[in-house]
Coordinates of C-alpha atoms in Angstrom, one line a residue:
Chain A
M1 CA 0.1 0.1 -0.1
L2 CA 3.3 2.3 0.7
R3 CA 3.9 2.2 -3.0
L4 CA 0.5 2.1 -4.2
A5 CA 0.5 5.7 -2.2
V6 CA 3.8 6.6 -3.9
I7 CA 2.3 6.3 -6.9
A8 CA -0.5 7.9 -6.3
A9 CA 2.1 11.2 -5.0
S10 CA 4.3 10.6 -8.2
A11 CA 1.5 11.1 -10.6
C12 CA 0.7 14.8 -8.2
V13 CA 4.4 15.8 -9.0
A14 CA 4.0 14.6 -12.8
T15 CA 0.6 16.8 -13.1
G16 CA 2.2 19.3 -10.9
V17 CA 5.0 20.3 -13.6
F18 CA 2.6 21.1 -15.9
L19 CA -0.2 22.6 -13.5
S20 CA 2.4 25.7 -11.6
M21 CA 2.9 26.2 -15.9
Q22 CA -0.2 28.0 -15.7
Y23 CA -0.8 29.5 -12.6
A24 CA 0.9 32.2 -10.3
P25 CA 0.6 32.3 -6.6
T26 CA -1.1 36.0 -6.3
W27 CA -5.0 36.6 -4.5
A28 CA -5.7 38.0 -8.0
A29 CA -4.7 35.3 -10.2
A30 CA -4.8 31.9 -8.4
Q31 CA -8.2 31.4 -8.8
P32 CA -8.7 32.4 -12.4
A33 CA -5.7 30.4 -13.0
V34 CA -7.1 27.3 -11.9
R35 CA -10.6 27.8 -12.9
T36 CA -8.9 28.2 -16.5
I37 CA -7.0 24.8 -15.9
Q38 CA -10.0 23.6 -15.0
D39 CA -12.9 24.7 -17.2
E40 CA -10.7 25.8 -20.4
A41 CA -7.2 24.6 -21.1
A42 CA -7.3 21.0 -23.1
L43 CA -7.5 18.0 -20.9
G44 CA -6.9 20.8 -17.8
W45 CA -9.8 18.5 -15.9
L46 CA -7.9 15.9 -16.4
L47 CA -4.7 17.3 -15.1
R48 CA -6.2 18.7 -11.8
G49 CA -8.7 16.2 -11.1
L50 CA -5.5 13.7 -11.0
H51 CA -3.4 16.1 -9.1
H52 CA -6.1 16.8 -6.5
W53 CA -7.0 13.3 -6.2
G54 CA -3.9 11.8 -6.0
G55 CA -3.4 13.9 -3.4
T56 CA -6.2 12.7 -1.8
L57 CA -5.4 9.2 -2.5
A58 CA -1.9 9.5 -1.3
I59 CA -3.0 10.6 2.9
L60 CA -5.8 7.2 2.3
L61 CA -3.6 4.9 1.2
A62 CA -0.9 6.1 3.6
F63 CA -3.4 6.2 6.3
A64 CA -4.5 2.4 5.3
E65 CA -1.0 1.0 5.8
L66 CA -0.1 2.9 9.4
A67 CA -4.1 1.2 10.2
R68 CA -2.7 -2.2 8.9
L69 CA 1.1 -1.6 10.9
F70 CA -1.3 -1.0 14.0
W71 CA -3.3 -3.2 14.1
H72 CA -0.5 -6.1 13.3
A73 CA 1.3 -3.9 15.9
Q74 CA 4.7 -3.9 13.4
Y75 CA 5.2 -0.6 15.2
R76 CA 7.6 -2.2 17.7
R77 CA 10.9 -1.8 18.1
P78 CA 13.2 -3.2 16.4
H79 CA 11.3 -3.5 13.1
H80 CA 9.5 -0.1 14.2
R81 CA 10.9 1.4 10.4
P82 CA 8.3 1.0 8.4
W83 CA 6.0 2.6 10.9
V84 CA 8.1 5.7 11.0
A85 CA 8.3 5.8 7.2
T86 CA 4.8 5.6 6.8
V87 CA 3.8 8.5 9.0
L88 CA 6.4 10.8 7.7
L89 CA 4.9 9.9 4.4
L90 CA 1.7 11.1 5.6
L91 CA 3.1 14.0 6.7
L92 CA 4.2 15.0 3.9
S93 CA 0.9 14.1 2.1
F94 CA -0.8 16.4 4.3
G95 CA 1.6 19.3 4.1
F96 CA 1.0 19.2 -0.2
A97 CA -2.7 19.0 0.8
Y98 CA -2.7 21.5 3.1
T99 CA -0.8 23.8 1.1
G100 CA -2.5 23.6 -2.4
Y101 CA -5.8 23.9 -0.9
L102 CA -4.7 26.9 0.1
L103 CA -3.3 27.3 -3.4
V104 CA -6.6 27.5 -5.1
G105 CA -7.1 30.8 -4.2
D106 CA -10.8 30.6 -3.4
E107 CA -13.4 32.1 -0.8
R108 CA -12.1 28.5 1.0
A109 CA -8.6 28.9 0.8
Y110 CA -8.6 32.8 2.5
A111 CA -10.9 31.9 5.5
G112 CA -8.1 29.1 5.8
A113 CA -5.0 31.3 5.3
L114 CA -7.1 33.8 8.0
V115 CA -7.1 30.8 10.3
L116 CA -3.4 30.2 9.9
E117 CA -2.9 34.1 10.7
G118 CA -4.9 33.9 13.7
V119 CA -3.1 30.1 14.8
A120 CA 0.4 31.5 13.8
R121 CA -0.4 35.2 16.0
S122 CA -1.9 33.0 18.7
T123 CA 1.7 31.6 19.6
P124 CA 3.1 32.8 23.2
L125 CA 4.9 35.6 23.7
V126 CA 6.2 36.3 20.1
G127 CA 2.9 35.9 18.0
E128 CA 3.0 39.3 16.3
A129 CA 6.3 38.1 14.8
V130 CA 5.5 34.4 13.8
G131 CA 2.3 36.0 12.6
D132 CA 4.5 38.7 10.4
A133 CA 6.8 35.9 9.4
V134 CA 4.9 33.2 8.1
L135 CA 2.6 35.3 6.3
G136 CA 5.4 38.1 5.0
G137 CA 3.4 41.2 5.7
P138 CA 1.3 42.3 8.9
V139 CA -2.1 40.6 6.8
V140 CA -3.3 37.6 4.6
A141 CA -1.8 39.1 1.4
S142 CA -0.1 37.8 -2.2
A143 CA 3.1 37.1 0.0
L144 CA 1.7 34.3 2.0
L145 CA 0.7 32.6 -1.3
A146 CA 4.0 33.0 -2.2
R147 CA 5.2 31.4 0.4
L148 CA 3.1 28.1 0.4
Y149 CA 3.7 28.2 -2.9
T150 CA 7.7 27.7 -3.2
V151 CA 6.5 25.2 0.1
H152 CA 4.6 23.3 -2.0
I153 CA 6.7 22.7 -5.6
V154 CA 10.1 23.3 -3.9
V155 CA 10.5 22.4 -0.5
L156 CA 8.1 19.7 -0.5
P157 CA 9.1 17.7 -3.4
M158 CA 12.2 17.4 -2.0
L159 CA 11.4 16.2 0.7
L160 CA 9.9 13.6 -1.3
L161 CA 12.1 12.8 -3.2
A162 CA 14.4 11.9 -0.2
W163 CA 12.0 10.1 1.3
I164 CA 11.9 8.1 -1.9
V165 CA 15.8 7.9 -2.3
A166 CA 15.9 6.5 1.6
A167 CA 12.9 3.8 1.2
A168 CA 14.5 2.7 -2.3
R169 CA 18.2 2.8 -0.9
R170 CA 16.7 0.0 2.3
E171 CA 14.9 -2.4 -0.7
K172 CA 18.7 -2.1 -2.7
T173 CA 16.5 -0.4 -5.2
T174 CA 17.0 3.1 -6.9
A175 CA 14.2 5.4 -6.2
S176 CA 12.8 4.9 -10.1
G177 CA 13.2 1.1 -9.4
F178 CA 10.7 1.7 -6.2
V179 CA 8.6 3.8 -7.4
A180 CA 8.2 1.7 -11.0
G181 CA 7.8 -1.2 -7.8
A182 CA 4.1 -1.5 -8.0
A183 CA 3.4 -1.6 -11.5
K184 CA 0.6 -3.7 -11.9
G185 CA -1.5 -1.8 -8.0
G186 CA -0.2 1.6 -10.3
T187 CA -1.9 0.5 -12.9
A188 CA -5.2 0.1 -10.7
V189 CA -4.5 3.7 -8.9
L190 CA -4.1 6.0 -11.9
G191 CA -7.4 4.3 -13.4
A192 CA -9.2 5.2 -10.2
L193 CA -7.5 8.9 -10.6
A194 CA -8.4 9.5 -13.6
A195 CA -12.1 7.8 -13.3
L196 CA -12.5 10.1 -10.2
A197 CA -11.4 13.4 -11.7
F198 CA -14.0 12.2 -14.2
V199 CA -16.7 11.9 -11.9
W200 CA -16.1 14.3 -9.2
P201 CA -14.2 17.1 -10.8
P202 CA -12.7 19.0 -7.9
A203 CA -14.6 22.1 -6.5
I204 CA -13.4 26.0 -6.8
G205 CA -14.9 28.5 -4.3
E206 CA -15.7 32.3 -5.4
I207 CA -12.1 34.1 -5.6
G208 CA -10.8 35.1 -2.4
Q209 CA -10.5 38.3 -1.5
P210 CA -8.0 39.8 1.4
G211 CA -9.3 42.5 3.2
K212 CA -12.7 41.4 2.2
P213 CA -14.6 39.2 4.9
P214 CA -14.2 35.6 3.9
A215 CA -17.4 33.6 3.4
A216 CA -18.8 32.3 6.6
D217 CA -19.8 28.8 5.7
A218 CA -15.9 28.0 4.1
Q219 CA -14.7 24.8 5.6
P220 CA -10.7 23.8 5.5
E221 CA -9.5 20.5 4.0
W222 CA -11.8 17.5 5.5
F223 CA -8.5 15.9 7.1
F224 CA -8.3 19.9 9.2
L225 CA -12.1 19.8 9.6
W226 CA -11.8 18.7 13.3
V227 CA -9.7 20.7 14.5
N228 CA -11.3 23.5 12.8
E229 CA -14.4 22.5 14.3
L230 CA -12.7 22.8 17.8
L231 CA -11.4 25.9 17.0
H232 CA -14.5 27.6 16.0
R233 CA -16.3 26.7 19.2
V234 CA -13.6 26.8 22.0
D235 CA -12.7 30.6 23.1
G236 CA -9.2 30.8 23.4
F237 CA -6.8 28.5 23.4
T238 CA -6.2 28.7 19.6
F239 CA -2.3 28.1 19.9
L240 CA -3.3 24.9 22.2
I241 CA -5.9 23.7 19.5
G242 CA -4.4 25.0 16.1
G243 CA -0.7 24.5 16.8
V244 CA 0.1 21.9 19.4
L245 CA -2.6 20.0 19.3
P246 CA -1.8 18.7 15.7
V247 CA 2.0 18.5 16.4
A248 CA 0.8 17.0 19.5
T249 CA -0.9 13.8 17.7
F250 CA 1.2 13.5 14.9
A251 CA 4.0 13.1 17.3
L252 CA 2.4 10.9 19.5
I253 CA 2.0 8.7 16.4
L254 CA 5.7 9.1 14.9
F255 CA 6.6 8.2 18.8
L256 CA 4.9 5.7 19.3
P257 CA 7.9 2.9 18.9
W258 CA 8.9 4.3 21.8
I259 CA 6.6 5.1 23.8
A260 CA 4.8 2.1 23.4
R261 CA 5.8 -1.0 25.9
N262 CA 6.2 -4.4 25.1
G263 CA 3.7 -6.8 26.4
T264 CA -0.3 -6.1 26.4
R265 CA -1.5 -3.4 23.8
R266 CA -4.7 -2.0 26.3
A267 CA -3.1 1.4 26.3
E268 CA -2.7 2.4 22.9
V269 CA -5.8 0.4 21.3
A270 CA -7.9 2.7 23.6
V271 CA -5.4 6.0 23.2
A272 CA -6.3 5.1 19.4
G273 CA -9.3 4.4 19.7
V274 CA -10.4 7.2 21.2
L275 CA -8.8 9.6 18.8
A276 CA -10.3 8.5 16.5
V277 CA -13.9 8.9 18.0
I278 CA -12.9 12.5 18.7
V279 CA -12.0 13.0 15.3
V280 CA -14.8 11.8 13.7
S281 CA -17.6 12.9 15.6
L282 CA -16.1 16.7 15.2
S283 CA -15.7 16.3 12.0
A284 CA -19.0 15.0 11.3
L285 CA -20.3 18.1 13.4
A286 CA -18.1 19.9 11.4
A287 CA -20.0 19.2 8.2
T288 CA -23.1 19.3 9.5
R289 CA -22.8 23.0 10.4
E290 CA -25.0 25.5 9.0
V291 CA -24.7 29.1 9.1
D292 CA -26.7 31.2 11.4
P293 CA -28.8 33.7 9.5
E294 CA -27.9 36.6 12.0
F295 CA -24.4 35.8 11.5
A296 CA -24.8 36.3 7.5
N297 CA -22.0 38.0 6.6
E298 CA -23.7 41.4 5.2
E299 CA -24.5 44.1 7.8
D300 CA -27.0 46.7 8.0
A301 CA -28.6 47.5 4.9
S302 CA -28.7 51.4 6.5
L303 CA -25.1 51.7 7.1
P304 CA -22.8 53.5 4.7
I305 CA -19.2 52.1 3.6
A306 CA -17.1 54.9 3.6
T307 CA -15.0 55.9 0.6
D308 CA -13.9 52.8 -0.8
D309 CA -10.4 53.6 -2.1
T310 CA -9.6 56.2 -0.4
N311 CA -6.6 55.5 1.8
V312 CA -4.8 53.1 -1.2
L313 CA -3.9 55.7 -4.3
T314 CA -0.2 55.4 -3.8
D315 CA 1.1 59.1 -4.2
E316 CA 2.0 58.6 -7.7
Q317 CA -2.0 57.8 -8.6
Q318 CA -2.9 60.5 -5.7
A319 CA -0.8 63.4 -7.9
G320 CA -2.3 62.3 -11.0
I321 CA -5.6 62.1 -10.0
T322 CA -4.8 66.4 -8.9
A323 CA -3.2 67.0 -12.0
A324 CA -5.7 65.7 -14.0
L325 CA -9.0 67.4 -12.2
K326 CA -6.7 70.9 -12.2
K327 CA -6.3 70.0 -16.0
F328 CA -9.8 69.7 -16.9
R329 CA -10.6 73.1 -14.6
C330 CA -13.3 71.3 -12.1
A331 CA -12.1 73.3 -9.2
R332 CA -13.4 75.8 -10.8
C333 CA -16.8 75.1 -9.8
H334 CA -16.4 72.2 -7.7
V335 CA -14.9 71.4 -4.2
I336 CA -12.6 68.9 -5.0
D337 CA -12.2 66.2 -1.7
G338 CA -12.7 69.2 0.6
D339 CA -10.5 71.3 -0.9
P340 CA -10.9 75.0 -0.3
E341 CA -9.9 76.1 -2.7
G342 CA -12.3 74.8 -4.8
G343 CA -15.4 76.9 -6.6
E344 CA -19.1 76.7 -4.9
D345 CA -20.9 77.1 -8.4
G346 CA -21.3 73.0 -8.3
P347 CA -22.2 70.9 -5.8
P348 CA -18.9 69.4 -3.8
I349 CA -17.2 66.5 -5.2
P350 CA -15.3 64.0 -2.4
R351 CA -13.9 61.1 -3.8
G352 CA -15.3 57.1 -4.2
E353 CA -18.2 55.3 -4.6
R354 CA -20.5 58.3 -4.3
F355 CA -21.8 58.7 -7.9
T356 CA -23.4 55.6 -10.1
E357 CA -22.8 53.6 -12.8
L358 CA -22.9 57.0 -14.9
Y359 CA -19.5 58.2 -14.1
T360 CA -17.2 55.5 -16.2
R361 CA -14.2 56.2 -18.3
A362 CA -16.7 55.9 -21.6
Y363 CA -19.0 58.8 -20.2
F364 CA -15.6 61.3 -19.3
K365 CA -14.4 60.1 -23.0
A366 CA -17.5 61.5 -24.3
K367 CA -18.0 64.6 -22.9
I368 CA -14.8 66.5 -21.8
G369 CA -13.3 68.1 -24.2
D370 CA -16.2 67.8 -26.5
P371 CA -17.5 71.3 -28.0
E372 CA -21.0 70.4 -27.3
G373 CA -20.6 68.5 -23.9
F374 CA -23.1 70.5 -22.1
W375 CA -24.9 69.5 -19.1
A376 CA -28.3 71.1 -19.9
D377 CA -29.9 69.9 -16.7
T378 CA -27.4 71.7 -14.4
G379 CA -26.2 74.4 -16.7
M380 CA -22.8 72.6 -15.9
Y381 CA -20.3 72.9 -19.0
Y382 CA -17.3 70.6 -19.5
P383 CA -13.9 72.1 -20.2
R384 CA -13.6 71.9 -24.0
G385 CA -10.8 71.7 -25.9
R386 CA -8.4 69.2 -23.5
K387 CA -9.7 66.0 -24.5
P388 CA -8.1 63.8 -21.8
N389 CA -6.0 60.7 -22.9
E390 CA -6.6 56.7 -21.7
E391 CA -4.4 57.1 -18.4
E392 CA -6.1 60.0 -17.1
L393 CA -9.8 58.6 -17.8
A394 CA -8.6 55.8 -15.6
L395 CA -7.3 58.4 -12.8
L396 CA -10.9 60.6 -13.4
E397 CA -12.1 57.1 -13.3
L398 CA -10.1 56.2 -9.4
Y399 CA -11.4 59.2 -8.0
F400 CA -15.1 59.4 -9.2
Y401 CA -15.9 55.5 -8.9
G402 CA -13.2 54.3 -6.0
S403 CA -11.6 52.3 -8.9
A404 CA -10.8 51.7 -12.3
R405 CA -12.5 49.5 -13.9
Chain B
M1 CA 45.6 25.6 6.1
E2 CA 46.0 22.9 3.2
R3 CA 44.1 23.6 -0.1
R4 CA 41.4 20.7 0.5
G5 CA 40.1 21.8 4.2
F6 CA 40.2 25.6 2.9
L7 CA 38.3 24.5 0.1
R8 CA 35.3 22.6 2.4
W9 CA 35.0 25.7 4.8
F10 CA 35.2 27.8 1.9
T11 CA 31.7 25.9 0.7
L12 CA 30.4 25.6 4.2
L13 CA 30.9 29.4 4.5
F14 CA 29.2 29.6 1.2
G15 CA 26.4 27.9 2.3
A16 CA 25.9 29.3 5.2
L17 CA 25.7 33.1 3.8
C18 CA 23.3 31.7 0.8
G19 CA 20.9 29.9 3.8
G20 CA 21.3 32.7 6.3
S21 CA 20.6 35.4 4.0
G22 CA 17.5 34.2 2.7
L23 CA 16.1 33.4 6.2
V24 CA 17.3 37.0 6.9
S25 CA 15.3 38.2 4.6
L26 CA 12.5 35.8 5.4
L27 CA 12.0 36.5 8.8
G28 CA 13.8 39.8 9.5
R29 CA 11.1 42.6 9.7
R30 CA 10.5 44.9 6.6
P31 CA 10.1 48.6 6.8
Q32 CA 6.4 49.6 7.6
D33 CA 4.1 52.8 6.6
G34 CA 3.3 54.1 10.7
G35 CA 1.8 57.0 9.8
W36 CA -1.4 59.2 9.8
Q37 CA -4.4 57.9 7.3
V38 CA -7.1 60.3 5.9
V39 CA -10.1 57.7 6.8
A40 CA -13.0 59.8 6.1
K41 CA -14.9 62.9 6.4
P42 CA -16.4 64.1 9.4
E43 CA -19.6 64.7 7.4
E44 CA -19.9 61.0 6.0
F45 CA -19.7 60.0 10.3
E46 CA -22.6 62.2 11.0
G47 CA -25.5 60.5 13.1
Q48 CA -24.0 57.1 12.3
P49 CA -23.6 55.0 15.1
A50 CA -20.2 52.8 13.2
L51 CA -18.9 53.5 9.8
R52 CA -16.7 51.2 8.4
V53 CA -13.4 52.0 6.7
R54 CA -10.1 51.1 5.3
L55 CA -6.5 51.6 5.9
A56 CA -3.9 50.9 3.4
V57 CA -1.3 48.6 4.9
R58 CA 2.3 47.5 3.2
A59 CA 2.0 43.4 3.0
G60 CA 4.9 42.6 0.6
W61 CA 4.8 44.0 -2.4
E62 CA 1.6 44.6 -2.4
T63 CA -1.2 47.4 -0.1
A64 CA -2.8 45.7 0.7
E65 CA -6.5 46.9 3.2
R66 CA -7.3 46.1 6.7
P67 CA -10.5 47.1 8.0
I68 CA -11.6 48.9 10.4
Y69 CA -14.9 50.7 11.8
L70 CA -15.2 54.1 13.3
V71 CA -17.4 54.0 16.0
R72 CA -18.7 57.1 18.9
D73 CA -16.4 56.6 22.7
G74 CA -18.4 59.4 23.9
E75 CA -18.3 62.7 22.6
G76 CA -15.3 61.5 20.7
I77 CA -13.9 59.0 18.4
K78 CA -12.9 55.3 18.3
A79 CA -10.8 53.1 15.9
L80 CA -11.7 49.7 15.9
D81 CA -9.5 46.8 14.5
A82 CA -12.5 44.8 12.2
R83 CA -10.5 41.4 12.8
C84 CA -11.9 39.0 15.5
T85 CA -9.6 38.6 18.3
H86 CA -10.7 35.0 17.8
L87 CA -9.2 34.4 14.8
G88 CA -9.3 37.3 12.2
C89 CA -12.2 36.9 10.3
T90 CA -13.8 40.5 9.6
V91 CA -16.3 41.7 11.9
R92 CA -19.8 43.3 10.4
F93 CA -21.4 45.5 12.0
K94 CA -25.4 44.7 12.5
E95 CA -28.2 45.7 15.0
G96 CA -25.8 47.5 17.6
E97 CA -23.1 45.3 17.9
F98 CA -20.1 43.5 15.8
R99 CA -20.8 39.9 14.4
C100 CA -18.5 37.2 13.4
P101 CA -19.5 35.7 10.8
C102 CA -17.3 33.1 10.8
H103 CA -17.3 31.3 14.4
R104 CA -19.9 34.0 15.8
G105 CA -18.5 36.1 18.4
V106 CA -20.0 39.1 19.0
F107 CA -18.5 42.3 20.4
D108 CA -20.7 46.0 21.6
A109 CA -20.5 48.5 19.9
A110 CA -16.8 49.7 22.1
G111 CA -15.6 46.7 20.7
Q112 CA -15.8 44.5 24.3
P113 CA -16.7 41.0 23.7
V114 CA -20.1 39.8 24.7
S115 CA -20.7 36.7 23.5
G116 CA -19.4 33.1 21.3
P117 CA -16.0 32.4 21.3
V118 CA -14.7 35.4 21.9
S119 CA -12.8 36.6 25.6
V120 CA -10.8 39.6 23.9
P121 CA -11.7 43.0 23.0
L122 CA -11.4 44.5 19.3
P123 CA -7.9 46.4 19.6
T124 CA -8.2 50.0 19.6
L125 CA -6.3 52.3 16.7
E126 CA -5.4 55.7 18.0
T127 CA -7.8 58.4 15.7
R128 CA -7.1 62.0 15.3
V129 CA -9.5 64.9 13.4
Q130 CA -7.3 67.3 11.4
D131 CA -8.3 69.4 8.8
G132 CA -11.5 68.8 8.9
A133 CA -10.5 65.1 8.1
I134 CA -10.7 61.9 10.4
E135 CA -7.7 60.3 10.6
V136 CA -6.0 56.5 11.6
R137 CA -2.7 55.9 12.3
A138 CA -1.7 53.1 10.6

């Protein structure tokens, strides 16, 4: 079974090479890239399906092997090496799957990234520093995706290769010989993966947008559900639940050969049973959770939202907007952005999202500089003889609408 | 020192330099803009119990937004970080209180924890009114 797990993992490596060529780790690009692969690229659905289900199957197969070894008590020293090797492969598979699900860049990934941030920042004493180091900044942004991407496609694959080489050496064969050793089962695994990819294409959610609230009903990958559910239900102890608990659980499993005593197995079986019941029931609880409409991800309709992009203009953009507004003499009649120099003939023009869809690039293009440009209803005239260029149009849009479209 | 020994030390040193500078750049502090930012005009906030505004923060090579709420603090204005102190989702203002959509945490209008898995109040940011604009310190 371990070899089959390695075959599934190898399928991920092979498909991952091609997926990475069609992907970019930024929040703006990731989800659209994944969607393009899934929906538009030739055989992209197969590529991504093999990758996704290959990862899932690697976890399941490694876990099944672990259960088999446990059943036969084959974790006892001095015959503990297969046990340790299997746990390490399982850990690697979880690492791949965890970083991988965040790399999709959808709402679920964004919600997961926030949990990651919360756990990192809950580290005692040095939480903020740990959080900043993990995220690469003060908030979840593309810097985090870049880090996860490198871990997913460089660090973990190197560790996987090291694992395969070590396993091959133990069996006195080469790495490729080790992978190809389960050719018959491998064919079945690949066939199963292709069938899964066809029948259950892996989901892609709406695009994740940092700075905006995440989807309230977002759930992490299935193997992380139980931890998430505990985090969801318990106040405080974030570091204990999100950080210490998963690490301790894996440490317990990994070091079982040194913990377990020879003789009766009652203690091990009891602990494994309790752990299994806890994980399964928490996961089941998570799966049945529904969003309380009282807590729906929206606020009172009456509540205004301040000027949307007020603060996200760069100095350069701000200077460009000021120059454009000056060039078209807007301040002759309007108070622009609270500037006391502005004229009083027209209404004040504050910045962003105060105006309707009317004030688009096309509108300004048609009106500004047009000798016929005259707003009969209000008596407003548009400055003649000064045609705005595309850059100025974009800046005006940024000013009036709050963002350039 | 014989040549082989020197080369070995040199290689080790070079490797340490490469890996070390990588780690330092990854984990080290970056410049932060901790200055005052205009977030809203007093007119916008007039008569409102709360106003959602955004603070620009540098994150890696991007300018990201941090959601902030302005709320009433007696006669004055208070700025609350809208990141839930539980696990960092953005709280929303609804029916006079802040609700976290992720894990049902509730804070009152002053940012104090009320119910759900929250025990730490929403952090406050410095505010001031200057030149006819409400400013918050990033």
